[in-house]
Tab-separated table of C-alpha atoms in Angstrom:
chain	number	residue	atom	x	y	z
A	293	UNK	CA	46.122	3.307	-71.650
A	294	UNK	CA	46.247	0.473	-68.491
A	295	UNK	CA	46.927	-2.827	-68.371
A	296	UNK	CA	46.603	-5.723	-66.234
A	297	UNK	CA	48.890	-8.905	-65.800
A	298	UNK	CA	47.456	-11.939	-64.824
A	299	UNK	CA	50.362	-13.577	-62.783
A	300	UNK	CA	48.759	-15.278	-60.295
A	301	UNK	CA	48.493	-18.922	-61.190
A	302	UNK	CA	50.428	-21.618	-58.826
A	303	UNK	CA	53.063	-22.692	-61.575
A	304	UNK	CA	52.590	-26.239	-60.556
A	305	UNK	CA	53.501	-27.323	-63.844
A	306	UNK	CA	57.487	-26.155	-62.905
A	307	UNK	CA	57.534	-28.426	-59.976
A	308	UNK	CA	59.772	-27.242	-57.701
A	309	UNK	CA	60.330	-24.280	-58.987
A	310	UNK	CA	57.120	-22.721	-59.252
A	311	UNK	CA	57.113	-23.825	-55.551
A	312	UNK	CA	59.855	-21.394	-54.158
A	313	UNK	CA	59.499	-18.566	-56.960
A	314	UNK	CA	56.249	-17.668	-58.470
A	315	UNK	CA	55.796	-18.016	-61.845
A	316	UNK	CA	56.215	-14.347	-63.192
A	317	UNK	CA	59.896	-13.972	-61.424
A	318	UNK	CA	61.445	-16.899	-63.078
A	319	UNK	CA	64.303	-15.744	-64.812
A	320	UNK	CA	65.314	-15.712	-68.297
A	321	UNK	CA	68.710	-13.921	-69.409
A	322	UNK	CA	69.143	-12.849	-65.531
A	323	UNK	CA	66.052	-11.023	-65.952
A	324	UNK	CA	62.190	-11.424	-64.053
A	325	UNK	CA	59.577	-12.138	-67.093
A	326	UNK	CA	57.960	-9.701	-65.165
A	327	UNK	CA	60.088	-6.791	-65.959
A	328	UNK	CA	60.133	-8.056	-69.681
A	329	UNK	CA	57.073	-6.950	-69.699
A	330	UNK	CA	56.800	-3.939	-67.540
A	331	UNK	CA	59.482	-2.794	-69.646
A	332	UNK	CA	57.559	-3.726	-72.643
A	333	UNK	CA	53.920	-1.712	-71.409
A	334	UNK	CA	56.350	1.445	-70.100
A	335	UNK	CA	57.864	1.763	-73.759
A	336	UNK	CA	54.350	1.556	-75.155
A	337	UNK	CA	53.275	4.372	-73.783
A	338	UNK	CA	50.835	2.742	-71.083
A	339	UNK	CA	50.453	4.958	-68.261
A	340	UNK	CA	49.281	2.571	-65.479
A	341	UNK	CA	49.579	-1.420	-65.096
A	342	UNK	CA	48.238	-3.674	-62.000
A	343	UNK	CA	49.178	-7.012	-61.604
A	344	UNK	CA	46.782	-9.640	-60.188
A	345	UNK	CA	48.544	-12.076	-57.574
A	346	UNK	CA	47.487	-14.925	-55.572
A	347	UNK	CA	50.437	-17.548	-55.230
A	348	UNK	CA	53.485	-16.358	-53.393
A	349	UNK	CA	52.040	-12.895	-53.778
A	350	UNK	CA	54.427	-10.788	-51.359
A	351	UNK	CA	57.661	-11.746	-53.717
A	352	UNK	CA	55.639	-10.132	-56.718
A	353	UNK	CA	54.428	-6.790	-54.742
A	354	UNK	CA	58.273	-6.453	-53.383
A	355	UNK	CA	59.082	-6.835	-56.936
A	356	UNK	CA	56.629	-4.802	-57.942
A	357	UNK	CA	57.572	-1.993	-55.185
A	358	UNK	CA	61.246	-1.983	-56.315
A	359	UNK	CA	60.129	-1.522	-59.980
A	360	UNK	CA	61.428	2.053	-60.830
A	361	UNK	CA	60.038	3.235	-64.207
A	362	UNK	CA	59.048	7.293	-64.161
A	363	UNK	CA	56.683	6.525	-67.220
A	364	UNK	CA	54.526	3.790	-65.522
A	365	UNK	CA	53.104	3.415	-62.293
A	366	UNK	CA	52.314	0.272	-61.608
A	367	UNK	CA	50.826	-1.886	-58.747
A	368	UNK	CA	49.990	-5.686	-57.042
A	369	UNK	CA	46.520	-6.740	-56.714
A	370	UNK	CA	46.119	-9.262	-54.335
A	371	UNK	CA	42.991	-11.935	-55.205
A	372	UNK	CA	42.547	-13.889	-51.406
A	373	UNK	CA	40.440	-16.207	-53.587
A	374	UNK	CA	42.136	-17.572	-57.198
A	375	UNK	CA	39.566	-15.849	-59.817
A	376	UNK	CA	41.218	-17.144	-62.749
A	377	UNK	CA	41.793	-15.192	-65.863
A	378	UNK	CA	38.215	-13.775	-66.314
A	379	UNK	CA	37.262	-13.335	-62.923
A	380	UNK	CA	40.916	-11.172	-62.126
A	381	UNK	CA	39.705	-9.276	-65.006
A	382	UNK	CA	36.166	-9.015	-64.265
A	383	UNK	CA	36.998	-7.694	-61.272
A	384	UNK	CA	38.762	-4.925	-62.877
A	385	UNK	CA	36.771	-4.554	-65.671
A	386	UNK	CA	35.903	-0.367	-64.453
A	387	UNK	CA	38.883	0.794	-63.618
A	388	UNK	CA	40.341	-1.015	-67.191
A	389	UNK	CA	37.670	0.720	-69.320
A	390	UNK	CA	37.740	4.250	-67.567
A	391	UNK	CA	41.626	4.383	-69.439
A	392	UNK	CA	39.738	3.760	-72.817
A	393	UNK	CA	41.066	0.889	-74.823
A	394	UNK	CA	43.355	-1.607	-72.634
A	395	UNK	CA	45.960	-4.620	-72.774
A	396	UNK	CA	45.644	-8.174	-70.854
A	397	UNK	CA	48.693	-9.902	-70.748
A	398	UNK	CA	49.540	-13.314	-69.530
A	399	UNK	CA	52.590	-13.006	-67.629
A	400	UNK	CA	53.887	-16.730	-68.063
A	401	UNK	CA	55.112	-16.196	-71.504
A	402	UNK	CA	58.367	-14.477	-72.889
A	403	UNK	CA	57.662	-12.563	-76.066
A	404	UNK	CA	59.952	-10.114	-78.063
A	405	UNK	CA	56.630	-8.493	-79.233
A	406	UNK	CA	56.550	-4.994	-80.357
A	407	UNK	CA	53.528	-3.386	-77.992
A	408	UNK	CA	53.413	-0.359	-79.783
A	409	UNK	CA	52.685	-2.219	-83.256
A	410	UNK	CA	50.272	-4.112	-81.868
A	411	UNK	CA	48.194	-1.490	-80.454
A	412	UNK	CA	48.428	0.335	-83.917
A	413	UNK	CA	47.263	-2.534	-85.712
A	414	UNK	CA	44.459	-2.982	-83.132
A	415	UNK	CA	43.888	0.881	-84.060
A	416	UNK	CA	43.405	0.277	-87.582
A	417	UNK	CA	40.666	-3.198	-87.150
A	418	UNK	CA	37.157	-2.540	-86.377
A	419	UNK	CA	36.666	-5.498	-84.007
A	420	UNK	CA	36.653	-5.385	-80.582
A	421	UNK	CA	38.975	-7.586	-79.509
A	422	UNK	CA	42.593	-7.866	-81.347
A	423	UNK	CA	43.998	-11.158	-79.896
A	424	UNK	CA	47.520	-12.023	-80.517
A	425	UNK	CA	48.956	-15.426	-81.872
A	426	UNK	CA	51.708	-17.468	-82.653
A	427	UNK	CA	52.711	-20.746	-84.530
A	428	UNK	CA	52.239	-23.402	-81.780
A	429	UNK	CA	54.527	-26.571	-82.152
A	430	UNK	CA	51.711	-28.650	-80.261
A	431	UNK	CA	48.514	-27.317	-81.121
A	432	UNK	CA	46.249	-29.730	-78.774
A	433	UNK	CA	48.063	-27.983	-75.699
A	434	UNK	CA	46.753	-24.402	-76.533
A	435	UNK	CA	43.594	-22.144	-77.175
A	436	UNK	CA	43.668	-22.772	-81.395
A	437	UNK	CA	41.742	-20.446	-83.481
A	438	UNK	CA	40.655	-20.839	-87.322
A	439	UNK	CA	40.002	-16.990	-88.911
A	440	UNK	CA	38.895	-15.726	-92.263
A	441	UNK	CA	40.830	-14.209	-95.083
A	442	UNK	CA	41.232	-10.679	-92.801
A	443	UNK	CA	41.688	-12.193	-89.854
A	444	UNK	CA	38.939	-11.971	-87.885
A	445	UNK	CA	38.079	-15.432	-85.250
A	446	UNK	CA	35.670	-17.640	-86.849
A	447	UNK	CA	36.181	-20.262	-84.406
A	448	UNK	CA	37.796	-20.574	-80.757
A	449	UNK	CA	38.939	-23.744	-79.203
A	450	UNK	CA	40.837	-24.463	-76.005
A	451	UNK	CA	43.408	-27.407	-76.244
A	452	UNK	CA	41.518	-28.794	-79.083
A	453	UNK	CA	42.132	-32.973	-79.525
A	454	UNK	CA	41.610	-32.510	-83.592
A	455	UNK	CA	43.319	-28.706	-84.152
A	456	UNK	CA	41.795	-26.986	-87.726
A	457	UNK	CA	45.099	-24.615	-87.744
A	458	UNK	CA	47.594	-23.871	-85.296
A	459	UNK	CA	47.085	-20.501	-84.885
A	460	UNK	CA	47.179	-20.222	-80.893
A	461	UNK	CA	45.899	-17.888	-78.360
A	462	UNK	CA	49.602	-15.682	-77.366
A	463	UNK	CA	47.639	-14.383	-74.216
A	464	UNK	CA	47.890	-10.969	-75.403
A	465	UNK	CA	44.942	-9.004	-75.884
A	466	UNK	CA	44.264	-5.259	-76.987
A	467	UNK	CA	40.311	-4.480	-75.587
A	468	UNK	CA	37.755	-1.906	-76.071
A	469	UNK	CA	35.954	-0.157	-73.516
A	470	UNK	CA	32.593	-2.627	-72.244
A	471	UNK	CA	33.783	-5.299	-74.556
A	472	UNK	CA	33.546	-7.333	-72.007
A	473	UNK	CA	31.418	-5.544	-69.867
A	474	UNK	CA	28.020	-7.767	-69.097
A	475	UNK	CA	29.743	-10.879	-71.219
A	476	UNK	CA	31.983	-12.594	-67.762
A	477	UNK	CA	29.316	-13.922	-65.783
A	478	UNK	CA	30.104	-15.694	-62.165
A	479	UNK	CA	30.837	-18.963	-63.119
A	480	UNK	CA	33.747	-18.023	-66.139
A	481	UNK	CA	36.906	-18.362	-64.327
A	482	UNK	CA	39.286	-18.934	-67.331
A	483	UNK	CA	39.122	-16.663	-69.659
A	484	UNK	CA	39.885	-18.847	-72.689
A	485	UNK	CA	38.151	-21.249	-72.440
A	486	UNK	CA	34.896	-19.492	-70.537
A	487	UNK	CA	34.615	-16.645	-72.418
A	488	UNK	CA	36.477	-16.036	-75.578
A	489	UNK	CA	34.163	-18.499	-77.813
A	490	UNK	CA	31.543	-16.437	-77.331
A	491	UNK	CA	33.052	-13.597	-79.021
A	492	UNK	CA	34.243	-14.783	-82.180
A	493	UNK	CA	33.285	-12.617	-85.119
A	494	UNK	CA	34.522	-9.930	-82.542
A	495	UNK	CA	37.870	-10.992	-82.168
A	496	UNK	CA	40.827	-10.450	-85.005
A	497	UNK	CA	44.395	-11.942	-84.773
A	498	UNK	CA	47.868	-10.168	-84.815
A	499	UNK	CA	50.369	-12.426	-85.985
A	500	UNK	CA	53.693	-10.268	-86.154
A	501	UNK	CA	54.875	-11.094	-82.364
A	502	UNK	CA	58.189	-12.483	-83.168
A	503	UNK	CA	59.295	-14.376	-80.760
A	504	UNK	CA	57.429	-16.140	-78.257
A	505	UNK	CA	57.208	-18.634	-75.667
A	506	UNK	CA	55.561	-19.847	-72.430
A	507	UNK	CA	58.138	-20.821	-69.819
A	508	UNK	CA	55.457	-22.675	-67.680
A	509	UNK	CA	57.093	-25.898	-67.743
A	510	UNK	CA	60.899	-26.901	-66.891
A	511	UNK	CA	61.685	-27.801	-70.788
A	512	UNK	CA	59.855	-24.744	-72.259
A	513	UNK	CA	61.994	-22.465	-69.731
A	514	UNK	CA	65.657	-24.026	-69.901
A	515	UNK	CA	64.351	-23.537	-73.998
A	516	UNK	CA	64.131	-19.959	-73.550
A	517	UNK	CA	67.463	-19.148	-71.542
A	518	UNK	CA	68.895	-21.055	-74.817
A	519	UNK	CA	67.199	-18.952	-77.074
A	520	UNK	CA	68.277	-15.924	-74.841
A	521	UNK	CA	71.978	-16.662	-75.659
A	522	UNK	CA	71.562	-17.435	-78.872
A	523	UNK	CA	69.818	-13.958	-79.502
A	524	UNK	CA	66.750	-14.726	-80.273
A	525	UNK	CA	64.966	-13.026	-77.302
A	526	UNK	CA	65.631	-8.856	-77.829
């Protein structure tokens, strides 16, 4: 299997900090979310990861260089030009699909989840697309979906005003080969809010991540160094 990160937002919502350090370095527990999850994909059993980068790009590739992990290779794509989610993985839509089935992760969220579960539960679906979510505590800041009894997306709505559920998007995708070949056209640039409504019925949810959180603002990531020492973050 491959995978792609999508790191390569500005972090402008950590002020200063996502000035000096980009985004996927921050720390939490003395540790790069980064590696969290190239430790995650290695464990997995994914064979190959890139990670697109834009903002403050040559701290990731450094990191990225110094990454030692005999069971993953994995390497920085620079994007001159911010593509957003769907465009970074539009642009690496063939060499995703020619590993078979393939993960998208966001890489400004610290998750516990188990990789390998979720990619056996993906196994086991029938849709296309296994998307997983969390419990959000403010539902009108995230992508919110609404599903039927087994799961499957009947609805997809970024940052709703008036949520139906708050089932939200966990930026975590399992993918089939082409689908989303032919379905990111030029002007999608976020893949939430561009692209994913026009999949539902092809979509189903995996709720068993555990723990999860995105760090992307100064409250949310002084939350999760708490959480780190109180053991809630494996």
């Amino acid at each position: 299997m491959r995978a792609i990160i999508l790191a390569a937002g500005f972090g402008s919502r950590l002020g200063a900090i996502g000035q000096s350090i980009p985004k996927c370095l921050i720390e939490v527990g003395e540790k790069p979310v980064l590696s969290y999850w190239l430790d995650a994909l290695a464990k997995a059993g994914v064979k190959e990861c890139i990670i697109n980068t834009h903002h403050l790009a040559e701290k990731v590739a450094d990191h990225v260089l110094q990454y030692k992990n005999d069971r993953m290779e994995c390497q920085a794509v620079y994007e001159e030009k911010l593509l957003g989610t769907a465009g970074a993985i539009n642009k690496s839509i063939e060499w995703l699909e020619a590993g078979g089935r393939f993960l998208v992760i966001y890489a400004d969220n610290i998750s516990s989840v188990d990789l390998s579960d979720l990619i056996a539960f993906h196994a086991t679906g029938g849709c296309e697309i296994t998307m997983g979510v969390f419990a959000a505590e403010d539902p009108t800041a995230c992508g919110i979906v609404v599903t039927d009894n087994n799961g499957v997306v009947l609805t997809f709505e970024e940052k709703p005003k008036s949520p139906r559920s708050n089932l939200a998007n966990a930026g975590l995708f399992v993918i089939e080969p082409q689908a989303l070949s032919n379905k990111i056209f030029d002007k999608d640039f976020d893949l939430s809010r561009d692209v994913l409504p026009r999949l539902v019925g092809s979509i189903r949810v995996y709720d068993q991540i555990g723990y999860h959180r995105d760090i992307g603002t100064p409250q949310s990531l002084f939350q999760a160094n708490v959480d780190f020492e109180c053991g809630d973050i494996c």
